[in-house]
PDB file of C-alpha atoms in Angstrom:
ATOM      1  CA  UNK F   2      16.990  -2.665   9.650  1.00 66.00           C
ATOM      2  CA  UNK F   3      15.235  -0.672   6.908  1.00 66.00           C
ATOM      3  CA  UNK F   4      18.576   0.275   5.320  1.00 72.00           C
ATOM      4  CA  UNK F   5      19.774  -3.318   5.630  1.00 70.00           C
ATOM      5  CA  UNK F   6      16.668  -4.623   3.836  1.00 65.00           C
ATOM      6  CA  UNK F   7      17.008  -1.943   1.171  1.00 68.00           C
ATOM      7  CA  UNK F   8      20.639  -2.930   0.489  1.00 72.00           C
ATOM      8  CA  UNK F   9      19.724  -6.622   0.435  1.00 68.00           C
ATOM      9  CA  UNK F  10      16.942  -5.948  -2.066  1.00 64.00           C
ATOM     10  CA  UNK F  11      19.339  -4.103  -4.373  1.00 69.00           C
ATOM     11  CA  UNK F  12      21.963  -6.849  -4.090  1.00 68.00           C
ATOM     12  CA  UNK F  13      19.530  -9.657  -4.796  1.00 65.00           C
ATOM     13  CA  UNK F  14      17.871  -8.319  -7.906  1.00 63.00           C
ATOM     14  CA  UNK F  15      18.506 -11.602  -9.731  1.00 66.00           C
ATOM     15  CA  UNK F  16      17.101 -13.833  -6.987  1.00 67.00           C
ATOM     16  CA  UNK F  17      13.736 -15.559  -6.937  1.00 73.00           C
ATOM     17  CA  UNK F  18      10.534 -13.609  -6.812  1.00 71.00           C
ATOM     18  CA  UNK F  19       9.589 -14.890  -3.352  1.00 76.00           C
ATOM     19  CA  UNK F  20      12.866 -13.648  -1.840  1.00 76.00           C
ATOM     20  CA  UNK F  21      12.448 -10.211  -3.380  1.00 73.00           C
ATOM     21  CA  UNK F  22       8.824 -10.125  -2.213  1.00 80.00           C
ATOM     22  CA  UNK F  23       9.910 -10.990   1.334  1.00 80.00           C
ATOM     23  CA  UNK F  24      12.505  -8.191   1.346  1.00 76.00           C
ATOM     24  CA  UNK F  25       9.904  -5.787   0.020  1.00 78.00           C
ATOM     25  CA  UNK F  26       7.462  -6.770   2.779  1.00 82.00           C
ATOM     26  CA  UNK F  27      10.231  -6.376   5.370  1.00 80.00           C
ATOM     27  CA  UNK F  28      10.941  -2.876   4.070  1.00 80.00           C
ATOM     28  CA  UNK F  29       7.280  -1.867   4.234  1.00 79.00           C
ATOM     29  CA  UNK F  30       6.973  -3.187   7.783  1.00 80.00           C
ATOM     30  CA  UNK F  31      10.156  -1.592   9.096  1.00 80.00           C
ATOM     31  CA  UNK F  32       9.316   1.667   7.355  1.00 79.00           C
ATOM     32  CA  UNK F  33       6.071   1.768   9.349  1.00 77.00           C
ATOM     33  CA  UNK F  34       7.559   0.505  12.621  1.00 78.00           C
ATOM     34  CA  UNK F  35      10.600   2.767  12.948  1.00 78.00           C
ATOM     35  CA  UNK F  36       8.634   6.008  13.521  1.00 78.00           C
ATOM     36  CA  UNK F  37       6.196   4.165  15.789  1.00 76.00           C
ATOM     37  CA  UNK F  38       9.010   2.897  17.981  1.00 78.00           C
ATOM     38  CA  UNK F  39      10.609   6.349  17.803  1.00 80.00           C
ATOM     39  CA  UNK F  40       7.334   7.737  19.109  1.00 81.00           C
ATOM     40  CA  UNK F  41       7.887   5.578  22.162  1.00 82.00           C
ATOM     41  CA  UNK F  42      10.513   8.126  23.239  1.00 82.00           C
ATOM     42  CA  UNK F  43       7.781  10.780  23.336  1.00 83.00           C
ATOM     43  CA  UNK F  44       6.091   8.785  26.070  1.00 84.00           C
ATOM     44  CA  UNK F  45       9.083   7.262  27.877  1.00 86.00           C
ATOM     45  CA  UNK F  46      11.016  10.472  28.530  1.00 88.00           C
ATOM     46  CA  UNK F  47       8.125  12.423  30.136  1.00 88.00           C
ATOM     47  CA  UNK F  48       7.005   9.253  31.928  1.00 88.00           C
ATOM     48  CA  UNK F  49      10.456   8.718  33.412  1.00 90.00           C
ATOM     49  CA  UNK F  50      10.709  12.347  34.496  1.00 92.00           C
ATOM     50  CA  UNK F  51       7.239  12.138  36.061  1.00 91.00           C
ATOM     51  CA  UNK F  52       8.155   8.900  37.867  1.00 90.00           C
ATOM     52  CA  UNK F  53      11.278  10.508  39.349  1.00 93.00           C
ATOM     53  CA  UNK F  54       9.303  13.592  40.387  1.00 93.00           C
ATOM     54  CA  UNK F  55       6.558  11.390  41.894  1.00 91.00           C
ATOM     55  CA  UNK F  56       9.083   9.414  43.951  1.00 92.00           C
ATOM     56  CA  UNK F  57      10.527  12.690  45.298  1.00 92.00           C
ATOM     57  CA  UNK F  58       7.030  13.915  46.223  1.00 92.00           C
ATOM     58  CA  UNK F  59       6.260  10.559  47.901  1.00 91.00           C
ATOM     59  CA  UNK F  60       9.386  10.891  50.080  1.00 91.00           C
ATOM     60  CA  UNK F  61       8.450  14.447  50.975  1.00 91.00           C
ATOM     61  CA  UNK F  62       4.651  14.194  51.506  1.00 89.00           C
ATOM     62  CA  UNK F  63       3.921  10.474  51.892  1.00 86.00           C
ATOM     63  CA  UNK F  64       1.789   8.092  49.836  1.00 86.00           C
ATOM     64  CA  UNK F  65      -1.586   9.231  51.143  1.00 88.00           C
ATOM     65  CA  UNK F  66      -1.334  12.733  49.656  1.00 87.00           C
ATOM     66  CA  UNK F  67      -3.970  13.481  46.999  1.00 89.00           C
ATOM     67  CA  UNK F  68      -1.366  15.096  44.752  1.00 91.00           C
ATOM     68  CA  UNK F  69       0.732  11.902  44.800  1.00 90.00           C
ATOM     69  CA  UNK F  70      -2.309   9.800  43.896  1.00 90.00           C
ATOM     70  CA  UNK F  71      -2.998  12.141  40.978  1.00 91.00           C
ATOM     71  CA  UNK F  72       0.606  11.879  39.757  1.00 91.00           C
ATOM     72  CA  UNK F  73       0.486   8.077  39.928  1.00 89.00           C
ATOM     73  CA  UNK F  74      -2.743   8.012  37.903  1.00 91.00           C
ATOM     74  CA  UNK F  75      -1.205  10.350  35.301  1.00 91.00           C
ATOM     75  CA  UNK F  76       1.811   8.054  35.132  1.00 89.00           C
ATOM     76  CA  UNK F  77      -0.424   5.063  34.414  1.00 89.00           C
ATOM     77  CA  UNK F  78      -2.346   7.049  31.789  1.00 90.00           C
ATOM     78  CA  UNK F  79       0.897   7.939  30.002  1.00 86.00           C
ATOM     79  CA  UNK F  80       1.848   4.264  29.870  1.00 83.00           C
ATOM     80  CA  UNK F  81      -1.593   3.311  28.545  1.00 85.00           C
ATOM     81  CA  UNK F  82      -1.774   6.154  26.029  1.00 85.00           C
ATOM     82  CA  UNK F  83       1.292   4.858  24.180  1.00 83.00           C
ATOM     83  CA  UNK F  84      -0.613   1.696  23.305  1.00 83.00           C
ATOM     84  CA  UNK F  85      -3.360   3.790  21.750  1.00 86.00           C
ATOM     85  CA  UNK F  86      -0.806   5.930  19.914  1.00 84.00           C
ATOM     86  CA  UNK F  87       1.006   2.857  18.579  1.00 84.00           C
ATOM     87  CA  UNK F  88      -2.156   1.176  17.279  1.00 84.00           C
ATOM     88  CA  UNK F  89      -3.480   4.412  15.783  1.00 85.00           C
ATOM     89  CA  UNK F  90      -0.174   5.158  14.095  1.00 84.00           C
ATOM     90  CA  UNK F  91       0.058   1.671  12.596  1.00 82.00           C
ATOM     91  CA  UNK F  92      -3.569   1.764  11.493  1.00 83.00           C
ATOM     92  CA  UNK F  93      -2.940   4.948   9.525  1.00 83.00           C
ATOM     93  CA  UNK F  94       0.604   4.394   8.225  1.00 80.00           C
ATOM     94  CA  UNK F  95       0.920   0.641   7.616  1.00 80.00           C
ATOM     95  CA  UNK F  96      -0.766   0.279   4.237  1.00 81.00           C
ATOM     96  CA  UNK F  97      -1.997  -3.355   4.442  1.00 81.00           C
ATOM     97  CA  UNK F  98      -3.545  -2.712   7.855  1.00 84.00           C
ATOM     98  CA  UNK F  99      -5.019   0.608   6.695  1.00 86.00           C
ATOM     99  CA  UNK F 100      -6.702  -1.045   3.715  1.00 87.00           C
ATOM    100  CA  UNK F 101      -8.171  -3.791   5.888  1.00 88.00           C
ATOM    101  CA  UNK F 102      -9.437  -1.354   8.521  1.00 86.00           C
ATOM    102  CA  UNK F 103     -10.981   0.824   5.825  1.00 85.00           C
ATOM    103  CA  UNK F 104     -12.852  -2.171   4.400  1.00 86.00           C
ATOM    104  CA  UNK F 105     -14.081  -3.160   7.862  1.00 86.00           C
ATOM    105  CA  UNK F 106     -15.329   0.338   8.629  1.00 82.00           C
ATOM    106  CA  UNK F 107     -17.003   0.485   5.223  1.00 81.00           C
ATOM    107  CA  UNK F 108     -18.982  -2.625   6.148  1.00 83.00           C
ATOM    108  CA  UNK F 109     -19.961  -1.268   9.558  1.00 84.00           C
ATOM    109  CA  UNK F 110     -20.579   2.349   8.559  1.00 78.00           C
ATOM    110  CA  UNK F 111     -21.461   2.523   4.854  1.00 70.00           C
ATOM    111  CA  UNK F 112     -20.751   6.238   4.551  1.00 67.00           C
ATOM    112  CA  UNK F 113     -18.979   6.001   1.209  1.00 59.00           C
ATOM    113  CA  UNK F 114     -20.903   3.133  -0.316  1.00 50.00           C
ATOM    114  CA  UNK F 115     -19.544   3.911  -3.774  1.00 55.00           C
ATOM    115  CA  UNK F 116     -15.975   3.258  -2.609  1.00 55.00           C
ATOM    116  CA  UNK F 117     -16.778  -0.125  -1.056  1.00 52.00           C
ATOM    117  CA  UNK F 118     -16.374  -3.082  -3.361  1.00 58.00           C
ATOM    118  CA  UNK F 119     -17.019  -6.715  -2.519  1.00 56.00           C
ATOM    119  CA  UNK F 120     -14.055  -8.888  -3.338  1.00 59.00           C
ATOM    120  CA  UNK F 121     -14.652 -12.360  -4.621  1.00 60.00           C
ATOM    121  CA  UNK F 122     -12.605 -14.894  -2.744  1.00 59.00           C
ATOM    122  CA  UNK F 123     -11.252 -17.871  -4.594  1.00 56.00           C
ATOM    123  CA  UNK F 124     -11.533 -21.315  -3.098  1.00 61.00           C
ATOM    124  CA  UNK F 125      -8.678 -23.776  -3.330  1.00 62.00           C
ATOM    125  CA  UNK F 126     -10.463 -25.561  -6.156  1.00 66.00           C
ATOM    126  CA  UNK F 127     -10.695 -22.686  -8.632  1.00 72.00           C
ATOM    127  CA  UNK F 128      -7.588 -20.659  -7.752  1.00 71.00           C
ATOM    128  CA  UNK F 129      -5.609 -22.121 -10.638  1.00 72.00           C
ATOM    129  CA  UNK F 130      -8.431 -21.705 -13.132  1.00 74.00           C
ATOM    130  CA  UNK F 131      -9.015 -18.114 -12.036  1.00 76.00           C
ATOM    131  CA  UNK F 132      -5.317 -17.310 -12.290  1.00 76.00           C
ATOM    132  CA  UNK F 133      -4.989 -18.704 -15.809  1.00 76.00           C
ATOM    133  CA  UNK F 134      -8.230 -17.066 -16.961  1.00 78.00           C
ATOM    134  CA  UNK F 135      -6.957 -13.696 -15.769  1.00 78.00           C
ATOM    135  CA  UNK F 136      -3.595 -14.362 -17.388  1.00 74.00           C
ATOM    136  CA  UNK F 137      -5.270 -15.336 -20.657  1.00 78.00           C
ATOM    137  CA  UNK F 138      -7.422 -12.217 -20.527  1.00 78.00           C
ATOM    138  CA  UNK F 139      -4.308 -10.054 -20.055  1.00 73.00           C
ATOM    139  CA  UNK F 140      -2.513 -11.722 -22.949  1.00 73.00           C
ATOM    140  CA  UNK F 141      -5.545 -11.459 -25.219  1.00 74.00           C
ATOM    141  CA  UNK F 142      -5.602  -7.708 -24.607  1.00 63.00           C
ATOM    142  CA  UNK F 143      -1.926  -7.554 -25.556  1.00 58.00           C
ATOM    143  CA  UNK F 144      -2.519  -9.670 -28.666  1.00 63.00           C
ATOM    144  CA  UNK F 145      -5.479  -7.523 -29.728  1.00 64.00           C
ATOM    145  CA  UNK F 146      -3.316  -4.440 -29.312  1.00 60.00           C
ATOM    146  CA  UNK F 147      -0.582  -6.013 -31.457  1.00 60.00           C
ATOM    147  CA  UNK F 148      -3.102  -6.991 -34.163  1.00 59.00           C
ATOM    148  CA  UNK F 149      -4.475  -3.460 -34.206  1.00 55.00           C
ATOM    149  CA  UNK F 150      -0.956  -2.057 -34.507  1.00 56.00           C
ATOM    150  CA  UNK F 151      -0.156  -4.387 -37.420  1.00 54.00           C
ATOM    151  CA  UNK F 152      -3.361  -3.423 -39.213  1.00 54.00           C
ATOM    152  CA  UNK F 153      -2.624   0.267 -38.909  1.00 52.00           C
ATOM    153  CA  UNK F 154       0.901  -0.276 -40.185  1.00 51.00           C
ATOM    154  CA  UNK F 155      -0.376  -2.280 -43.150  1.00 51.00           C
ATOM    155  CA  UNK F 156      -2.925   0.395 -43.988  1.00 47.00           C
ATOM    156  CA  UNK F 157      -0.218   3.017 -43.966  1.00 51.00           C
ATOM    157  CA  UNK F 158       2.050   0.973 -46.232  1.00 50.00           C
ATOM    158  CA  UNK F 159      -0.574   0.258 -48.921  1.00 50.00           C
ATOM    159  CA  UNK F 160      -0.541   2.475 -51.940  1.00 54.00           C
ATOM    160  CA  UNK F 161      -3.732   4.167 -52.816  1.00 55.00           C
ATOM    161  CA  UNK F 162      -5.313   2.498 -55.819  1.00 55.00           C
ATOM    162  CA  UNK F 163      -5.428   4.617 -58.929  1.00 55.00           C
ATOM    163  CA  UNK F 164      -8.894   5.507 -60.141  1.00 56.00           C
ATOM    164  CA  UNK F 165      -8.903   4.217 -63.715  1.00 56.00           C
ATOM    165  CA  UNK F 166     -11.815   6.351 -64.915  1.00 57.00           C
ATOM    166  CA  UNK F 167     -10.144   9.568 -63.878  1.00 55.00           C
ATOM    167  CA  UNK F 168      -6.867   8.503 -65.419  1.00 54.00           C
ATOM    168  CA  UNK F 169      -8.561   7.514 -68.686  1.00 53.00           C
ATOM    169  CA  UNK F 170     -10.383  10.856 -68.953  1.00 54.00           C
ATOM    170  CA  UNK F 171      -7.157  12.669 -68.217  1.00 52.00           C
ATOM    171  CA  UNK F 172      -5.309  10.771 -70.933  1.00 54.00           C
ATOM    172  CA  UNK F 173      -8.136  11.286 -73.492  1.00 54.00           C
ATOM    173  CA  UNK F 174      -8.119  15.036 -73.026  1.00 54.00           C
ATOM    174  CA  UNK F 175      -4.508  15.287 -74.052  1.00 51.00           C
ATOM    175  CA  UNK F 176      -4.697  12.970 -77.047  1.00 48.00           C
TER     176      UNK F 176
END
């Protein structure tokens, strides 16, 4: 699925921004999910082997054996531990979820207070105004940079004015 989304993104370079954004989000999600689902094999294979071994022990010793009860509890713990592994893996490797969890923990446990920053949320009323103000601010920075560049170019192109007093003294000495 990741390779499919990657090929689709390359093929649709000239498509709308929303389509490219959706393919990009799909790639990020599948990139995080593939190893997590692959980690499922780490729990399924030993769990299956343990289930087969437990069924053999049940046939041999019966269900009331303490060893069988222990094996059944271990089997249930393996099944439950995958859920914890999956959530922990996604929390650390899926970037949008990691950022959100980090913000939540920063609110609960302000260990690194300097890293925590309150984000201002826009309401539906001022979203457009905020967007265009930010856009205008970006363009004004670009325009200021262009003006500065033009001024430096103009300064470089100007000829240095000749000092008339020095030139007059120079000419008088040779006359």
